[in-house]
Short mmCIF file of N, CA and C in Angstrom, two decimals:
data_model
loop_
_atom_site.label_atom_id
_atom_site.label_comp_id
_atom_site.label_asym_id
_atom_site.label_seq_id
_atom_site.Cartn_x
_atom_site.Cartn_y
_atom_site.Cartn_z
N UNK W 1 79.96 -35.53 -57.66
CA UNK W 1 79.62 -37.37 -57.55
C UNK W 1 79.97 -38.20 -58.73
N UNK W 2 80.33 -37.14 -59.70
CA UNK W 2 81.02 -37.99 -61.21
C UNK W 2 81.53 -39.03 -60.83
N UNK W 3 82.63 -38.39 -60.29
CA UNK W 3 84.20 -39.43 -60.41
C UNK W 3 83.81 -40.84 -59.09
N UNK W 4 82.95 -40.30 -58.25
CA UNK W 4 82.47 -41.37 -57.07
C UNK W 4 81.57 -42.71 -57.98
N UNK W 5 80.57 -41.95 -58.52
CA UNK W 5 79.29 -43.03 -59.41
C UNK W 5 79.58 -43.17 -60.61
N UNK W 6 80.38 -42.56 -61.50
CA UNK W 6 80.59 -42.85 -62.77
C UNK W 6 79.25 -42.80 -63.65
N UNK W 7 79.09 -44.10 -64.19
CA UNK W 7 78.04 -44.38 -65.21
C UNK W 7 76.89 -44.08 -64.36
N UNK W 8 76.88 -44.34 -62.91
CA UNK W 8 75.26 -44.77 -62.36
C UNK W 8 74.89 -43.18 -61.88
N UNK W 9 75.47 -41.88 -62.51
CA UNK W 9 75.39 -40.68 -61.92
C UNK W 9 73.84 -40.09 -62.08
N UNK W 10 73.31 -40.63 -63.44
CA UNK W 10 71.49 -40.47 -63.38
C UNK W 10 70.83 -41.15 -62.46
N UNK W 11 71.25 -41.99 -62.07
CA UNK W 11 70.41 -43.18 -61.24
C UNK W 11 70.41 -42.45 -59.91
N UNK W 12 71.93 -42.16 -59.52
CA UNK W 12 71.92 -41.81 -58.02
C UNK W 12 71.59 -40.20 -57.80
N UNK W 13 71.63 -39.51 -58.76
CA UNK W 13 70.94 -38.21 -59.05
C UNK W 13 69.64 -38.18 -58.69
N UNK W 14 68.76 -39.07 -59.17
CA UNK W 14 67.61 -39.32 -59.07
C UNK W 14 66.99 -39.49 -57.91
N UNK W 15 67.73 -40.57 -57.57
CA UNK W 15 67.34 -41.28 -56.03
C UNK W 15 67.72 -39.72 -55.00
N UNK W 16 68.80 -39.03 -55.33
CA UNK W 16 68.75 -37.95 -54.37
C UNK W 16 67.77 -37.03 -54.04
N UNK W 17 67.28 -36.50 -55.46
CA UNK W 17 66.64 -35.53 -55.60
C UNK W 17 65.26 -35.84 -55.33
N UNK W 18 65.05 -37.34 -55.19
CA UNK W 18 63.42 -37.67 -54.51
C UNK W 18 63.65 -38.00 -53.15
N UNK W 19 64.66 -37.81 -52.53
CA UNK W 19 64.39 -38.03 -50.86
C UNK W 19 63.30 -37.04 -50.29
N UNK W 20 62.88 -37.76 -49.41
CA UNK W 20 61.71 -36.93 -48.43
C UNK W 20 62.28 -36.27 -47.25
N UNK W 21 61.51 -35.23 -47.19
CA UNK W 21 62.10 -34.28 -45.85
C UNK W 21 62.71 -35.25 -44.63
N UNK W 22 61.89 -36.41 -44.69
CA UNK W 22 62.46 -37.11 -43.62
C UNK W 22 63.72 -37.82 -43.78
N UNK W 23 63.99 -38.36 -44.87
CA UNK W 23 65.31 -38.93 -45.20
C UNK W 23 66.50 -37.79 -45.63
N UNK W 24 65.83 -36.65 -45.81
CA UNK W 24 66.74 -35.46 -45.74
C UNK W 24 67.57 -35.30 -44.54
N UNK W 25 66.57 -35.24 -43.52
CA UNK W 25 66.92 -35.14 -41.90
C UNK W 25 67.63 -36.28 -41.69
N UNK W 26 67.48 -37.29 -41.81
CA UNK W 26 68.42 -38.51 -41.45
C UNK W 26 69.50 -38.38 -41.91
N UNK W 27 69.58 -38.22 -43.59
CA UNK W 27 70.99 -38.21 -44.12
C UNK W 27 71.90 -36.94 -43.08
N UNK W 28 71.28 -35.81 -43.00
CA UNK W 28 71.89 -34.68 -42.12
C UNK W 28 72.29 -35.31 -41.14
N UNK W 29 71.68 -35.96 -40.11
CA UNK W 29 72.06 -36.21 -38.87
C UNK W 29 73.04 -37.30 -38.87
N UNK W 30 72.92 -38.39 -39.86
CA UNK W 30 73.96 -39.20 -39.96
C UNK W 30 75.27 -39.12 -40.70
N UNK W 31 74.87 -37.92 -41.60
CA UNK W 31 75.98 -37.71 -42.31
C UNK W 31 76.54 -38.78 -43.69
N UNK W 32 75.59 -39.56 -43.87
CA UNK W 32 75.92 -40.21 -45.01
C UNK W 32 74.36 -40.90 -45.08
N UNK W 33 74.16 -41.48 -46.43
CA UNK W 33 73.03 -41.73 -47.42
C UNK W 33 73.48 -42.92 -48.11
N UNK W 34 72.88 -43.98 -47.77
CA UNK W 34 73.34 -45.34 -48.56
C UNK W 34 71.96 -45.61 -49.56
N UNK W 35 72.20 -45.27 -50.89
CA UNK W 35 71.06 -45.59 -51.99
C UNK W 35 70.61 -46.87 -51.89
N UNK W 36 69.67 -47.11 -52.00
CA UNK W 36 69.07 -48.63 -51.86
C UNK W 36 68.92 -49.16 -53.31
N UNK W 37 69.76 -50.40 -53.35
CA UNK W 37 69.85 -51.37 -54.56
C UNK W 37 71.26 -51.01 -55.28
N UNK W 38 71.75 -50.14 -54.70
CA UNK W 38 73.52 -49.78 -55.24
C UNK W 38 74.45 -49.75 -54.08
N UNK W 39 75.63 -49.95 -54.56
CA UNK W 39 76.63 -50.04 -53.71
C UNK W 39 77.41 -48.79 -52.95
N UNK W 40 76.82 -47.68 -53.46
CA UNK W 40 77.13 -46.19 -53.36
C UNK W 40 76.36 -45.72 -51.90
N UNK W 41 77.38 -45.25 -51.12
CA UNK W 41 77.35 -44.20 -49.83
C UNK W 41 77.51 -42.99 -50.23
N UNK W 42 76.62 -42.27 -50.22
CA UNK W 42 77.04 -40.65 -50.23
C UNK W 42 77.08 -39.95 -49.03
N UNK W 43 78.29 -39.58 -48.85
CA UNK W 43 78.72 -38.40 -47.66
C UNK W 43 78.01 -36.97 -47.69
N UNK W 44 77.68 -36.42 -46.67
CA UNK W 44 77.07 -35.30 -46.72
C UNK W 44 78.12 -34.18 -47.55
N UNK W 45 79.31 -34.58 -47.14
CA UNK W 45 80.28 -33.51 -48.10
C UNK W 45 80.41 -33.68 -49.53
N UNK W 46 79.81 -34.96 -50.02
CA UNK W 46 79.47 -34.96 -51.38
C UNK W 46 78.34 -34.30 -52.13
N UNK W 47 77.29 -33.79 -51.37
CA UNK W 47 76.11 -33.09 -51.78
C UNK W 47 76.03 -31.58 -51.26
N UNK W 48 75.19 -30.68 -51.67
CA UNK W 48 74.80 -29.67 -51.34
C UNK W 48 73.25 -29.49 -51.03
N UNK W 49 72.74 -29.37 -49.77
CA UNK W 49 71.36 -29.33 -49.44
C UNK W 49 71.14 -27.83 -49.27
N UNK W 50 70.01 -27.43 -50.49
CA UNK W 50 69.67 -26.11 -50.54
C UNK W 50 68.37 -26.01 -50.29
N UNK W 51 67.68 -24.69 -49.37
CA UNK W 51 66.41 -24.73 -49.31
C UNK W 51 66.02 -23.69 -50.71
N UNK W 52 64.98 -24.05 -51.18
CA UNK W 52 64.42 -23.27 -52.48
C UNK W 52 63.24 -22.33 -52.31
N UNK W 53 63.10 -21.13 -52.83
CA UNK W 53 62.14 -20.47 -52.56
C UNK W 53 60.46 -21.23 -53.15
N UNK W 54 59.61 -21.12 -52.64
CA UNK W 54 58.12 -21.42 -52.97
C UNK W 54 57.51 -20.55 -53.46
N UNK W 55 56.72 -20.37 -54.86
CA UNK W 55 56.21 -19.21 -55.31
C UNK W 55 55.18 -18.33 -53.89
N UNK W 56 55.39 -17.41 -53.55
CA UNK W 56 54.61 -16.87 -52.37
C UNK W 56 55.10 -16.73 -51.43
N UNK W 57 56.54 -17.71 -51.04
CA UNK W 57 57.16 -17.75 -49.74
C UNK W 57 58.63 -17.44 -50.10
N UNK W 58 59.08 -16.95 -49.14
CA UNK W 58 60.65 -16.58 -48.76
C UNK W 58 61.05 -17.46 -47.93
N UNK W 59 62.41 -18.58 -48.37
CA UNK W 59 62.69 -19.64 -47.62
C UNK W 59 64.30 -19.03 -47.49
N UNK W 60 64.62 -19.48 -46.28
CA UNK W 60 66.12 -19.38 -45.83
C UNK W 60 66.67 -20.40 -44.70
N UNK W 61 67.90 -20.61 -44.68
CA UNK W 61 68.06 -21.36 -43.68
C UNK W 61 69.49 -21.13 -43.16
N UNK W 62 69.80 -21.63 -41.83
CA UNK W 62 71.08 -21.44 -41.37
C UNK W 62 71.44 -22.83 -40.53
N UNK W 63 72.31 -23.62 -41.09
CA UNK W 63 72.54 -25.06 -40.32
C UNK W 63 71.20 -25.73 -40.67
N UNK W 64 70.60 -25.85 -39.56
CA UNK W 64 69.55 -26.96 -39.65
C UNK W 64 68.31 -26.35 -39.17
N UNK W 65 68.27 -24.89 -39.35
CA UNK W 65 67.30 -24.06 -39.06
C UNK W 65 66.77 -23.68 -40.37
N UNK W 66 65.31 -23.72 -40.54
CA UNK W 66 64.93 -23.21 -41.86
C UNK W 66 63.60 -22.54 -41.67
N UNK W 67 63.64 -21.03 -42.19
CA UNK W 67 62.53 -20.49 -41.94
C UNK W 67 61.81 -19.93 -43.43
N UNK W 68 60.54 -20.13 -43.20
CA UNK W 68 59.51 -19.75 -44.34
C UNK W 68 58.64 -18.61 -44.18
N UNK W 69 58.66 -17.70 -44.85
CA UNK W 69 57.84 -16.39 -44.50
C UNK W 69 56.95 -16.43 -46.20
N UNK W 70 55.75 -16.32 -45.84
CA UNK W 70 54.49 -16.25 -46.42
C UNK W 70 54.61 -14.74 -47.07
N UNK W 71 54.97 -14.39 -48.15
CA UNK W 71 55.13 -12.90 -48.54
C UNK W 71 53.56 -12.51 -49.64
N UNK W 72 52.60 -13.31 -49.59
CA UNK W 72 51.68 -12.88 -50.43
C UNK W 72 50.91 -11.86 -49.95
N UNK W 73 50.64 -10.89 -50.68
CA UNK W 73 49.89 -9.80 -50.23
C UNK W 73 48.43 -9.80 -50.78
N UNK W 74 47.58 -10.03 -49.60
CA UNK W 74 46.28 -10.31 -49.65
C UNK W 74 45.50 -8.91 -49.77
N UNK W 75 44.35 -8.74 -50.23
CA UNK W 75 43.96 -7.57 -50.07
C UNK W 75 43.31 -7.06 -48.95
N UNK W 76 43.29 -8.03 -48.03
CA UNK W 76 43.05 -7.36 -46.52
C UNK W 76 44.59 -6.94 -46.09
N UNK W 77 45.68 -7.53 -46.43
CA UNK W 77 47.11 -6.66 -45.97
C UNK W 77 47.19 -5.43 -46.43
N UNK W 78 46.68 -5.18 -47.66
CA UNK W 78 46.64 -4.17 -48.39
C UNK W 78 46.32 -3.01 -48.13
N UNK W 79 44.82 -3.55 -47.66
CA UNK W 79 43.83 -2.52 -46.85
C UNK W 79 44.52 -2.18 -45.46
N UNK W 80 45.02 -3.07 -45.10
CA UNK W 80 45.71 -2.88 -43.80
C UNK W 80 46.85 -1.88 -43.79
N UNK W 81 47.43 -1.97 -44.88
CA UNK W 81 48.79 -1.00 -44.97
C UNK W 81 48.21 0.38 -45.46
N UNK W 82 47.09 0.41 -46.14
CA UNK W 82 46.34 1.74 -46.50
C UNK W 82 46.11 2.52 -45.21
N UNK W 83 45.24 1.65 -44.59
CA UNK W 83 44.76 1.95 -43.25
C UNK W 83 45.96 2.68 -42.31
N UNK W 84 47.20 1.96 -42.18
CA UNK W 84 48.25 2.55 -41.18
C UNK W 84 48.92 4.00 -42.03
N UNK W 85 49.07 3.96 -43.23
CA UNK W 85 49.55 5.26 -43.69
C UNK W 85 48.51 6.33 -43.48
N UNK W 86 47.37 6.12 -43.85
CA UNK W 86 46.11 7.05 -43.39
C UNK W 86 46.10 7.71 -41.91
N UNK W 87 46.30 6.58 -41.03
CA UNK W 87 46.31 7.07 -39.44
C UNK W 87 47.83 8.03 -39.56
N UNK W 88 49.10 7.60 -40.37
CA UNK W 88 50.25 8.16 -40.42
C UNK W 88 49.94 9.77 -40.62
N UNK W 89 49.45 9.79 -41.59
CA UNK W 89 49.17 11.10 -42.32
C UNK W 89 48.50 11.98 -41.58
N UNK W 90 46.95 11.51 -41.11
CA UNK W 90 46.31 12.25 -40.08
C UNK W 90 47.07 12.56 -38.63
N UNK W 91 47.78 11.86 -38.21
CA UNK W 91 48.55 11.95 -37.25
C UNK W 91 49.62 13.22 -37.40
N UNK W 92 50.07 13.39 -38.43
CA UNK W 92 51.14 14.21 -38.90
C UNK W 92 49.86 15.61 -39.08
N UNK W 93 48.97 15.68 -39.50
CA UNK W 93 48.26 16.71 -39.56
C UNK W 93 47.89 17.39 -38.27
N UNK W 94 47.58 16.14 -37.04
CA UNK W 94 47.19 16.91 -35.89
C UNK W 94 48.51 17.55 -35.37
N UNK W 95 49.61 17.09 -35.62
CA UNK W 95 50.71 17.63 -34.85
C UNK W 95 50.99 18.89 -35.33
N UNK W 96 50.61 19.30 -36.92
CA UNK W 96 50.61 20.50 -37.63
C UNK W 96 49.90 21.27 -37.10
N UNK W 97 48.49 20.83 -36.65
CA UNK W 97 47.68 21.81 -36.10
C UNK W 97 47.82 22.36 -34.80
N UNK W 98 48.80 21.58 -33.88
CA UNK W 98 49.10 21.82 -32.74
C UNK W 98 47.82 21.35 -31.66
N UNK W 99 47.31 20.26 -32.08
CA UNK W 99 46.37 19.77 -31.31
C UNK W 99 47.15 18.70 -30.60
N UNK W 100 46.03 19.14 -29.20
CA UNK W 100 46.69 18.02 -28.06
C UNK W 100 46.82 17.00 -28.27
N UNK W 101 47.69 15.63 -27.67
CA UNK W 101 47.70 14.19 -27.87
C UNK W 101 46.17 13.77 -27.37
N UNK W 102 45.08 14.23 -26.53
CA UNK W 102 44.19 13.82 -26.13
C UNK W 102 42.90 14.29 -26.96
N UNK W 103 43.32 15.37 -27.64
CA UNK W 103 41.87 15.88 -28.33
C UNK W 103 41.35 14.99 -29.27
N UNK W 104 40.15 14.96 -29.09
CA UNK W 104 39.41 14.35 -30.24
C UNK W 104 38.92 14.92 -31.26
N UNK W 105 38.73 14.35 -32.48
CA UNK W 105 39.07 14.97 -33.56
C UNK W 105 37.55 14.56 -34.57
N UNK W 106 36.93 15.39 -35.44
CA UNK W 106 36.28 14.73 -36.50
C UNK W 106 37.03 14.99 -37.98
N UNK W 107 36.84 13.97 -38.58
CA UNK W 107 37.63 13.72 -39.78
C UNK W 107 36.47 13.61 -41.00
N UNK W 108 36.91 14.30 -41.99
CA UNK W 108 36.28 14.21 -43.33
C UNK W 108 37.42 13.95 -44.27
N UNK W 109 37.00 13.01 -45.18
CA UNK W 109 37.85 12.70 -46.39
C UNK W 109 36.97 12.58 -47.77
N UNK W 110 37.78 13.04 -48.68
CA UNK W 110 37.30 13.01 -49.91
C UNK W 110 36.84 11.51 -50.60
N UNK W 111 35.88 11.06 -50.92
CA UNK W 111 35.71 9.82 -51.18
C UNK W 111 36.79 9.46 -52.10
N UNK W 112 37.33 8.23 -52.24
CA UNK W 112 38.90 7.80 -53.25
C UNK W 112 38.50 6.37 -53.19
N UNK W 113 38.39 5.97 -54.63
CA UNK W 113 38.46 4.55 -54.71
C UNK W 113 39.46 3.75 -54.01
N UNK W 114 40.62 4.41 -53.74
CA UNK W 114 41.32 3.69 -53.66
C UNK W 114 41.84 3.27 -51.95
N UNK W 115 41.08 4.23 -51.28
CA UNK W 115 41.30 4.04 -50.02
C UNK W 115 39.66 3.78 -49.36
N UNK W 116 38.74 4.09 -50.06
CA UNK W 116 37.45 3.77 -49.12
C UNK W 116 37.23 2.57 -48.99
N UNK W 117 37.65 1.43 -49.40
CA UNK W 117 37.54 0.19 -48.82
C UNK W 117 37.99 -0.20 -47.59
N UNK W 118 39.35 0.55 -47.70
CA UNK W 118 40.10 0.35 -46.63
C UNK W 118 39.59 1.08 -45.27
N UNK W 119 38.96 1.91 -45.45
CA UNK W 119 38.66 2.72 -44.51
C UNK W 119 37.36 2.06 -43.75
N UNK W 120 36.32 1.87 -44.77
CA UNK W 120 35.53 1.07 -44.05
C UNK W 120 35.64 -0.12 -43.48
N UNK W 121 36.77 -1.15 -43.94
CA UNK W 121 36.88 -2.24 -43.38
C UNK W 121 37.82 -2.07 -42.18
N UNK W 122 38.52 -0.98 -42.18
CA UNK W 122 39.53 -0.71 -40.78
C UNK W 122 39.10 0.56 -39.91
N UNK W 123 37.53 0.98 -40.08
CA UNK W 123 37.08 2.25 -39.60
C UNK W 123 37.32 2.20 -37.87
N UNK W 124 37.03 1.12 -37.39
CA UNK W 124 37.25 1.19 -35.83
C UNK W 124 39.09 1.20 -35.42
N UNK W 125 39.53 0.56 -36.43
CA UNK W 125 41.23 0.64 -35.75
C UNK W 125 41.79 2.25 -36.09
N UNK W 126 41.23 2.87 -37.44
CA UNK W 126 41.61 4.02 -37.56
C UNK W 126 41.05 4.92 -36.59
N UNK W 127 39.92 4.86 -36.21
CA UNK W 127 39.11 6.21 -35.41
C UNK W 127 39.83 5.97 -33.89
N UNK W 128 40.30 4.70 -33.41
CA UNK W 128 40.93 4.51 -32.29
C UNK W 128 42.35 5.04 -32.11
N UNK W 129 43.27 5.13 -33.01
CA UNK W 129 44.45 5.63 -33.33
C UNK W 129 44.26 7.05 -33.13
N UNK W 130 43.43 7.80 -34.04
CA UNK W 130 43.43 9.18 -34.02
C UNK W 130 42.71 9.70 -33.33
N UNK W 131 41.99 9.08 -32.12
CA UNK W 131 41.11 9.57 -31.53
C UNK W 131 39.77 10.28 -32.20
N UNK W 132 39.50 9.80 -33.25
CA UNK W 132 38.26 10.30 -34.09
C UNK W 132 36.85 9.98 -33.54
N UNK W 133 35.97 11.02 -32.99
CA UNK W 133 34.52 10.87 -32.87
C UNK W 133 33.86 10.45 -34.10
N UNK W 134 34.44 10.89 -34.91
CA UNK W 134 33.29 10.33 -36.44
C UNK W 134 34.57 10.46 -37.53
N UNK W 135 34.42 10.21 -38.35
CA UNK W 135 34.98 9.88 -39.75
C UNK W 135 34.23 9.77 -41.22
N UNK W 136 34.07 10.79 -42.02
CA UNK W 136 32.97 10.71 -43.01
C UNK W 136 33.71 10.72 -44.13
N UNK W 137 33.37 10.04 -44.96
CA UNK W 137 33.74 10.06 -46.69
C UNK W 137 32.54 10.86 -47.59
N UNK W 138 33.24 11.76 -47.90
CA UNK W 138 32.72 13.20 -48.75
C UNK W 138 32.71 13.33 -50.02
N UNK W 139 32.20 12.88 -50.75
CA UNK W 139 32.54 12.95 -52.40
C UNK W 139 32.63 14.33 -52.72
N UNK W 140 31.77 15.76 -51.94
CA UNK W 140 31.85 17.02 -52.48
C UNK W 140 32.91 17.67 -51.30
N UNK W 141 33.67 16.99 -50.71
CA UNK W 141 35.00 17.82 -50.04
C UNK W 141 35.94 18.57 -50.76
N UNK W 142 36.41 19.72 -50.77
CA UNK W 142 37.07 20.63 -51.92
C UNK W 142 38.10 21.21 -51.14
N UNK W 143 37.95 21.24 -49.53
CA UNK W 143 39.05 22.16 -48.95
C UNK W 143 39.41 20.90 -47.71
N UNK W 144 40.84 21.31 -47.34
CA UNK W 144 41.53 20.42 -46.28
C UNK W 144 42.74 20.52 -46.75
N UNK W 145 43.33 19.21 -46.61
CA UNK W 145 44.73 19.25 -46.74
C UNK W 145 45.13 17.92 -47.79
N UNK W 146 46.23 18.15 -48.77
CA UNK W 146 46.09 17.19 -49.69
C UNK W 146 47.14 16.15 -49.01
N UNK W 147 46.68 14.95 -48.96
CA UNK W 147 48.17 14.01 -48.78
C UNK W 147 48.00 12.88 -49.66
N UNK W 148 49.09 12.31 -49.62
CA UNK W 148 49.37 11.37 -50.66
C UNK W 148 49.40 9.66 -50.35
N UNK W 149 49.09 8.59 -50.68
CA UNK W 149 49.09 7.65 -50.15
C UNK W 149 49.36 6.58 -51.25
N UNK W 150 50.44 5.74 -51.17
CA UNK W 150 50.85 5.28 -52.73
C UNK W 150 50.64 5.75 -53.93
N UNK W 151 51.08 7.04 -54.14
CA UNK W 151 50.73 7.92 -55.19
C UNK W 151 49.34 8.11 -55.31
N UNK W 152 48.36 8.35 -54.61
CA UNK W 152 46.94 8.26 -54.76
C UNK W 152 46.90 9.64 -53.95
N UNK W 153 46.27 10.79 -54.40
CA UNK W 153 46.08 12.19 -53.71
C UNK W 153 44.72 11.98 -53.05
N UNK W 154 44.62 12.36 -52.01
CA UNK W 154 43.62 12.60 -51.02
C UNK W 154 43.58 13.82 -50.51
N UNK W 155 42.27 14.23 -50.02
CA UNK W 155 41.80 15.78 -49.29
C UNK W 155 41.39 15.14 -47.92
N UNK W 156 41.66 15.62 -46.91
CA UNK W 156 41.42 15.19 -45.48
C UNK W 156 41.28 16.76 -44.96
N UNK W 157 40.09 16.53 -44.16
CA UNK W 157 39.96 17.59 -43.23
C UNK W 157 39.67 17.28 -41.95
N UNK W 158 40.16 17.61 -40.87
CA UNK W 158 40.05 17.51 -39.17
C UNK W 158 39.51 18.96 -38.71
N UNK W 159 38.81 18.61 -38.01
CA UNK W 159 38.30 19.41 -36.62
C UNK W 159 38.36 19.02 -35.18
N UNK W 160 38.64 19.82 -34.28
CA UNK W 160 38.67 19.21 -33.28
C UNK W 160 37.19 18.95 -32.71
N UNK W 161 36.76 18.01 -32.06
CA UNK W 161 35.55 17.73 -31.65
C UNK W 161 34.83 18.41 -30.37
#
């Protein structure tokens, strides 16, 4: 824009960066924008309109379509992820023990601060996915299979119900 607006570059730049979303949409639709109180009419080819990431969001655009995704990991989402990982590990244990797909099981897991809250808050989901009649956290559990979830080792024991 420098050659087009010369000494008024700062005022024009300030006017363009302070446009509202509605004004930007109008600018994109009409292909030009007349800056109030000046003789300048800025063409769409004179500028580049970009979407910037907002903290906690990922933003991308393609033409006139813009998508923003909230990527904040809440404690609830972290616990859900831990629960899904736990289900995966137990399902693999079921397979390794040649359990039938329909076999009901009882689960005991050594109490671990990393997963205890996730298990307690997602117990019904976990039990439904692994067909567990019971799921107990046991501080004294010493036998069972060692599994790892996010670099945390956990001992789990499963038996047919």
